[in-house]
PDB file of C-alpha atoms and ligand atoms in Angstrom:
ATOM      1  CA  UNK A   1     108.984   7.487  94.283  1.00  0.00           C
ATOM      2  CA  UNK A   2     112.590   8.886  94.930  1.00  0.00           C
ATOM      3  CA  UNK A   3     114.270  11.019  92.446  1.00  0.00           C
ATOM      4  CA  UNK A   4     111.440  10.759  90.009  1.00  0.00           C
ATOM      5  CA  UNK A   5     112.281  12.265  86.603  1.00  0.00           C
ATOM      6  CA  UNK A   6     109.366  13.575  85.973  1.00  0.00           C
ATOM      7  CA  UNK A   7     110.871  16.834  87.722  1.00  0.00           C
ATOM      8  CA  UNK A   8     113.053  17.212  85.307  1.00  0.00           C
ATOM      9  CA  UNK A   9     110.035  17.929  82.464  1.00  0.00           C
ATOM     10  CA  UNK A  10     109.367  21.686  84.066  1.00  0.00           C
ATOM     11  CA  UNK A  11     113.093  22.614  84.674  1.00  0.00           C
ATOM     12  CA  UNK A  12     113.911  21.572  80.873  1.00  0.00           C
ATOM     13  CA  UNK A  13     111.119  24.149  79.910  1.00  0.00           C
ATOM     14  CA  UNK A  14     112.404  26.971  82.240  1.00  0.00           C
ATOM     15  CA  UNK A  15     116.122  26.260  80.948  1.00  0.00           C
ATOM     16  CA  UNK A  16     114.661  26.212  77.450  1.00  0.00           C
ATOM     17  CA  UNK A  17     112.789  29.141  77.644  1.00  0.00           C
ATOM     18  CA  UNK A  18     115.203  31.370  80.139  1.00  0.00           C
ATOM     19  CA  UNK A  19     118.797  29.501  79.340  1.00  0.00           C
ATOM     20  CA  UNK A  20     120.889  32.378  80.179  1.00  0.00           C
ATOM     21  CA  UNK A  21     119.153  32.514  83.536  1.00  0.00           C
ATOM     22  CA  UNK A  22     118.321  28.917  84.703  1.00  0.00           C
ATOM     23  CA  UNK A  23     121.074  26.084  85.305  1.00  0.00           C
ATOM     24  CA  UNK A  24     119.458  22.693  84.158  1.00  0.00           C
ATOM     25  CA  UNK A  25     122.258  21.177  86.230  1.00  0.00           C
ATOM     26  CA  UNK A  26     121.612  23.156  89.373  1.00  0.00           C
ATOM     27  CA  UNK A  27     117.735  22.239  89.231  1.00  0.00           C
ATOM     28  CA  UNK A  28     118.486  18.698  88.448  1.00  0.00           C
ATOM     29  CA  UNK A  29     120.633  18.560  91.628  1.00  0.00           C
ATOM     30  CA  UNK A  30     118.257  20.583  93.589  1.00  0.00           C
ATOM     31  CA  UNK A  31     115.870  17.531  92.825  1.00  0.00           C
ATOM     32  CA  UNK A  32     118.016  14.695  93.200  1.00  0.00           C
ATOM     33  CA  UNK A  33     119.432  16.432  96.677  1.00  0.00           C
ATOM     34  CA  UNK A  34     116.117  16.854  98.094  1.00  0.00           C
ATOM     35  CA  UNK A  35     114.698  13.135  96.767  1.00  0.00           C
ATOM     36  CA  UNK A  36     117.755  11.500  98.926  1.00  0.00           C
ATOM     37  CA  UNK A  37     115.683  12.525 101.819  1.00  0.00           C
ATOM     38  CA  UNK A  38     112.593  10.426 100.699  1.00  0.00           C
ATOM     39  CA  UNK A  39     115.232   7.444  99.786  1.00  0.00           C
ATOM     40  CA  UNK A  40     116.311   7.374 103.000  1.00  0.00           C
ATOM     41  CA  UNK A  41     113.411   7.924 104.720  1.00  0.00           C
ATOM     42  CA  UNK A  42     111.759   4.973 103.109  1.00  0.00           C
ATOM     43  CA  UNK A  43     115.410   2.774 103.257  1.00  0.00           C
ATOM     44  CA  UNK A  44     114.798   3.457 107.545  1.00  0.00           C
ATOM     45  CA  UNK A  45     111.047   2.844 107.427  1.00  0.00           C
ATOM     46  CA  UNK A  46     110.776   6.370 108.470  1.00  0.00           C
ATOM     47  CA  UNK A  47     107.561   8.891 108.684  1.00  0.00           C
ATOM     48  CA  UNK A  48     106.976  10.709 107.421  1.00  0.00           C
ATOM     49  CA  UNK A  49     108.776   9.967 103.962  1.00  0.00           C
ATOM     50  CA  UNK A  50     108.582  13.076 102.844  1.00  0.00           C
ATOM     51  CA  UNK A  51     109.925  15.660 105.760  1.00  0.00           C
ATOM     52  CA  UNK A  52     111.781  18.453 106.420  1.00  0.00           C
ATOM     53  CA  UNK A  53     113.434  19.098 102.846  1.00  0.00           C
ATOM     54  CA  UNK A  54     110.117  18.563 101.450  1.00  0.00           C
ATOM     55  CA  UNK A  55     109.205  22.149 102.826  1.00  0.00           C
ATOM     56  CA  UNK A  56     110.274  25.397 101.205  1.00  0.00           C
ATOM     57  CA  UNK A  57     112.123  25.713 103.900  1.00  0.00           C
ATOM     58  CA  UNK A  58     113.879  23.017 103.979  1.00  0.00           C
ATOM     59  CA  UNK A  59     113.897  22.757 100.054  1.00  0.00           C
ATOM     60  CA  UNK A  60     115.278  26.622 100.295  1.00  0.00           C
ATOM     61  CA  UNK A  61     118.473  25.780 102.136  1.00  0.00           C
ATOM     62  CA  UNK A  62     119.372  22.393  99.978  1.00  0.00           C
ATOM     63  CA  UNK A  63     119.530  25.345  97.397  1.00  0.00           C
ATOM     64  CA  UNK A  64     121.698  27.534  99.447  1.00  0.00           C
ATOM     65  CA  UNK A  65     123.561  24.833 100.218  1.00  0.00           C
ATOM     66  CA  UNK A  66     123.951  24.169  96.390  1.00  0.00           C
ATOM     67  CA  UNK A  67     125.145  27.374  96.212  1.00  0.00           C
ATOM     68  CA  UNK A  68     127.200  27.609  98.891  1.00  0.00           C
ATOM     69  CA  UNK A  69     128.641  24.403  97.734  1.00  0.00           C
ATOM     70  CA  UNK A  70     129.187  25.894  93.765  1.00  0.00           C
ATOM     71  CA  UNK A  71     130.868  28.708  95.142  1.00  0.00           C
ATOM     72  CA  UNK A  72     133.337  27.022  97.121  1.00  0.00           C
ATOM     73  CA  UNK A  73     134.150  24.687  94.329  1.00  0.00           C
ATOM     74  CA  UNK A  74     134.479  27.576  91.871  1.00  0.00           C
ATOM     75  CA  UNK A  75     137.136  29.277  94.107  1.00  0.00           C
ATOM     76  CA  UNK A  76     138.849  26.053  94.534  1.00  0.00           C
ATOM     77  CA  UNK A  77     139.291  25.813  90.575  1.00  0.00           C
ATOM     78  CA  UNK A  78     136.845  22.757  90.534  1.00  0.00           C
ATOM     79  CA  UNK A  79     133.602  24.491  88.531  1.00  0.00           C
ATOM     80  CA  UNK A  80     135.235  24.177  84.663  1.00  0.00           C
ATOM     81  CA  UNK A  81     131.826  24.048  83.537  1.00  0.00           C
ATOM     82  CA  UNK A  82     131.926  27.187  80.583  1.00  0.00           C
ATOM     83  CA  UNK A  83     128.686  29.665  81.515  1.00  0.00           C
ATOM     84  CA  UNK A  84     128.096  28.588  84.943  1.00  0.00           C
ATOM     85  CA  UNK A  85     127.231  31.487  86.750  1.00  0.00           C
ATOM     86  CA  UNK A  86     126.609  31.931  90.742  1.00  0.00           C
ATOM     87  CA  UNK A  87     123.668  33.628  89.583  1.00  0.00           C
ATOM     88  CA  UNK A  88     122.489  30.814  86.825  1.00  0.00           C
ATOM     89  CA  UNK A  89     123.001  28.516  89.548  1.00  0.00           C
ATOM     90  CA  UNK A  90     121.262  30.173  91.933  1.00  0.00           C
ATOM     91  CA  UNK A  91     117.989  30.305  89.920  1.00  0.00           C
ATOM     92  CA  UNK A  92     118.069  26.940  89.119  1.00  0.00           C
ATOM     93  CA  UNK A  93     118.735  25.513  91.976  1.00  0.00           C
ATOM     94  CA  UNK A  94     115.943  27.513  93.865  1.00  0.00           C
ATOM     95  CA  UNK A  95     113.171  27.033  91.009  1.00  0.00           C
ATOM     96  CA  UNK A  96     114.541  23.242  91.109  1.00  0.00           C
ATOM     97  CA  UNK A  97     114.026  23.003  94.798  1.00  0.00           C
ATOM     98  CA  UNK A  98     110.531  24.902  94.521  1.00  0.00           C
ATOM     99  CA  UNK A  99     108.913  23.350  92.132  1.00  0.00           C
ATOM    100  CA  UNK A 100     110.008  19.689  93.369  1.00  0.00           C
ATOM    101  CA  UNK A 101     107.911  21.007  96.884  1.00  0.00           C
ATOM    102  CA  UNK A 102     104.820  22.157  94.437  1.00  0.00           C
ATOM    103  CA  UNK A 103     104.753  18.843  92.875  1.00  0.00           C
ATOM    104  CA  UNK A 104     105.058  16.705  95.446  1.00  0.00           C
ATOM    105  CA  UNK A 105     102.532  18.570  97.159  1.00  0.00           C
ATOM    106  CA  UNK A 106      99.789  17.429  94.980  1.00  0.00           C
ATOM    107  CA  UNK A 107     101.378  13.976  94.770  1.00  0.00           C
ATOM    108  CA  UNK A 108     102.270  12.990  98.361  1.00  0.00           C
ATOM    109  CA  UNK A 109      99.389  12.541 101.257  1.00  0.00           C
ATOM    110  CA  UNK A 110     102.441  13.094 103.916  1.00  0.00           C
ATOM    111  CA  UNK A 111     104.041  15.972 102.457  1.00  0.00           C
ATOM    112  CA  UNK A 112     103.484  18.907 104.779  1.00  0.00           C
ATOM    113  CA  UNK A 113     105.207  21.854 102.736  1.00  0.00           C
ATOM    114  CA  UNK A 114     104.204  25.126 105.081  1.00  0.00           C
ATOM    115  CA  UNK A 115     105.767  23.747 108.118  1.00  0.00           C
ATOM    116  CA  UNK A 116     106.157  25.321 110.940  1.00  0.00           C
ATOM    117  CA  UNK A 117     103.386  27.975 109.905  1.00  0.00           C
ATOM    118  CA  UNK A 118     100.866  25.281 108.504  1.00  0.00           C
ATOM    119  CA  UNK A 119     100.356  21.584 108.652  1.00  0.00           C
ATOM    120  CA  UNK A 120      97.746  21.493 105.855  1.00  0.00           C
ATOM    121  CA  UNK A 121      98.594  20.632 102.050  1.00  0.00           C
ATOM    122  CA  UNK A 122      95.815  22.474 100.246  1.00  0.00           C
ATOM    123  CA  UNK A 123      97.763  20.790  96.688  1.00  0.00           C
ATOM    124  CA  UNK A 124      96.698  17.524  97.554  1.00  0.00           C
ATOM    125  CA  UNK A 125      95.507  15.880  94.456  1.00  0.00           C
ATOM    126  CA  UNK A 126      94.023  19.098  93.391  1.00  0.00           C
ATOM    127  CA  UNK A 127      94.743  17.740  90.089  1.00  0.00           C
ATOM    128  CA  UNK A 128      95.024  13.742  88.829  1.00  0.00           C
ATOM    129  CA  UNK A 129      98.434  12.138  88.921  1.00  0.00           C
ATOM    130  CA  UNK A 130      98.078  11.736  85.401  1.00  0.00           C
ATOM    131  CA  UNK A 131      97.530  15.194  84.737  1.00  0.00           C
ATOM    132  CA  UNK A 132     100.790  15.648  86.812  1.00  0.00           C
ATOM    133  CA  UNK A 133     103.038  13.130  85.456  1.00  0.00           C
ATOM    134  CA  UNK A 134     101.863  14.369  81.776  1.00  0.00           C
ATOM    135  CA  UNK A 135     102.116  17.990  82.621  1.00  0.00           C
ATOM    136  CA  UNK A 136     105.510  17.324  82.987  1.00  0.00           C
ATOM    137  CA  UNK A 137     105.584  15.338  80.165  1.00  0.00           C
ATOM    138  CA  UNK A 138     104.211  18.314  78.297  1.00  0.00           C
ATOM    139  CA  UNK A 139     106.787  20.320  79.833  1.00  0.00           C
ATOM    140  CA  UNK A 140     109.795  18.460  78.416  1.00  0.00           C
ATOM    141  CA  UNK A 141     108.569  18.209  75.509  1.00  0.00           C
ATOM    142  CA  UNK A 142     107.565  22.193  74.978  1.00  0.00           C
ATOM    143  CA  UNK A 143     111.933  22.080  76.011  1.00  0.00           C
ATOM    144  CA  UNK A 144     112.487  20.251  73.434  1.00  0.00           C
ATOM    145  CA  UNK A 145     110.567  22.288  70.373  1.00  0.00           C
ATOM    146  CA  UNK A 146     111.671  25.448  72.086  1.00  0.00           C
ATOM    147  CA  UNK A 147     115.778  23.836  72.123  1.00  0.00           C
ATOM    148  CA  UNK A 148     114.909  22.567  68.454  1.00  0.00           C
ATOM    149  CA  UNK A 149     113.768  25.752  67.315  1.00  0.00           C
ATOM    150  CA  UNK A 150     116.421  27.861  68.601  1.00  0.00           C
ATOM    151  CA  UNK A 151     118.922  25.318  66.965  1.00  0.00           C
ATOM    152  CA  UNK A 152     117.164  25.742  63.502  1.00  0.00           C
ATOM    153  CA  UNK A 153     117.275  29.326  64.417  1.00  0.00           C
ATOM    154  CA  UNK A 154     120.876  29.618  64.735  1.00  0.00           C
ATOM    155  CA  UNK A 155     121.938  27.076  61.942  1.00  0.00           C
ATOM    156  CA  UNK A 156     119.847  29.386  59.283  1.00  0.00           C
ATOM    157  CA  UNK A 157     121.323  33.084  60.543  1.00  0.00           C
TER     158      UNK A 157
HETATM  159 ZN1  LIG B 201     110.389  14.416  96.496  1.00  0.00          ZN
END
């Protein structure tokens, strides 16, 4: 399924646990960038669904291009967003377009994310899609305790 939100579970725990180094933002739009390539693929009728963003390379340079894109905003004026780092972005937008590969990997049959040095996807189901799906579940969650916890934190020091 395109732009499932499920991604969103791990990269809410790595901005929870790392939030001075990991944009939530930039991994969200790593995600959603990369998932427009499935949307269209199945829109066309297309195969494989799942192509060449779906690779780390591909899924690499949609972060780069994130990046790239950030950057040129920033020195336009347009990036008002307060803490928004190149470097915050950078990490989150890589991890965001990493992890989205990893996890399709074991959810997709056409997903071939070593291309061009392999054609295999060892991932495969190598775990149930319910154990995905609630792994990421899980991983919201822990974002959540660890966010609530640092707010109780703050409010009592
Ligand atoms: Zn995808």
């Amino acid at each position: 399924m395109p732009i499932t939100p499920f991604h969103f579970g791990p990269g809410a725990a790595l901005h929870a646990i790392a939030p001075r180094q990991v944009s939530f933002l930039a991994f969200c739009a790593a995600n959603v960038v990369i998932d427009v390539e499935s949307l269209y693929n199945l829109v066309q009728g297309r195969q494989p669904v799942h192509a060449f963003l779906h690779t780390y390379i591909g899924a690499s340079l949609v972060a780069l291009a994130l990046v790239l894109a950030f950057s040129g905003a920033r020195r336009a004026g347009l990036a008002w967003l307060p803490g928004l780092t190149l470097r915050r972005v950078a990490i989150g937008a890589l991890l965001g377009a990493w992890t989205h590969v990893l996890l399709d990997s074991v959810m997709h049959a056409d997903i071939r994310p070593l291309l061009p040095w392999s054609a295999g996807n060892e991932l495969w189901r190598v775990v149930s899609l319910a154990v995905l799906h609630g792994g990421c579940v899980a991983a919201g969650l822990l974002a959540l305790v660890v966010h609530g916890a640092r707010r109780l934190t703050a409010a009592r020091s």
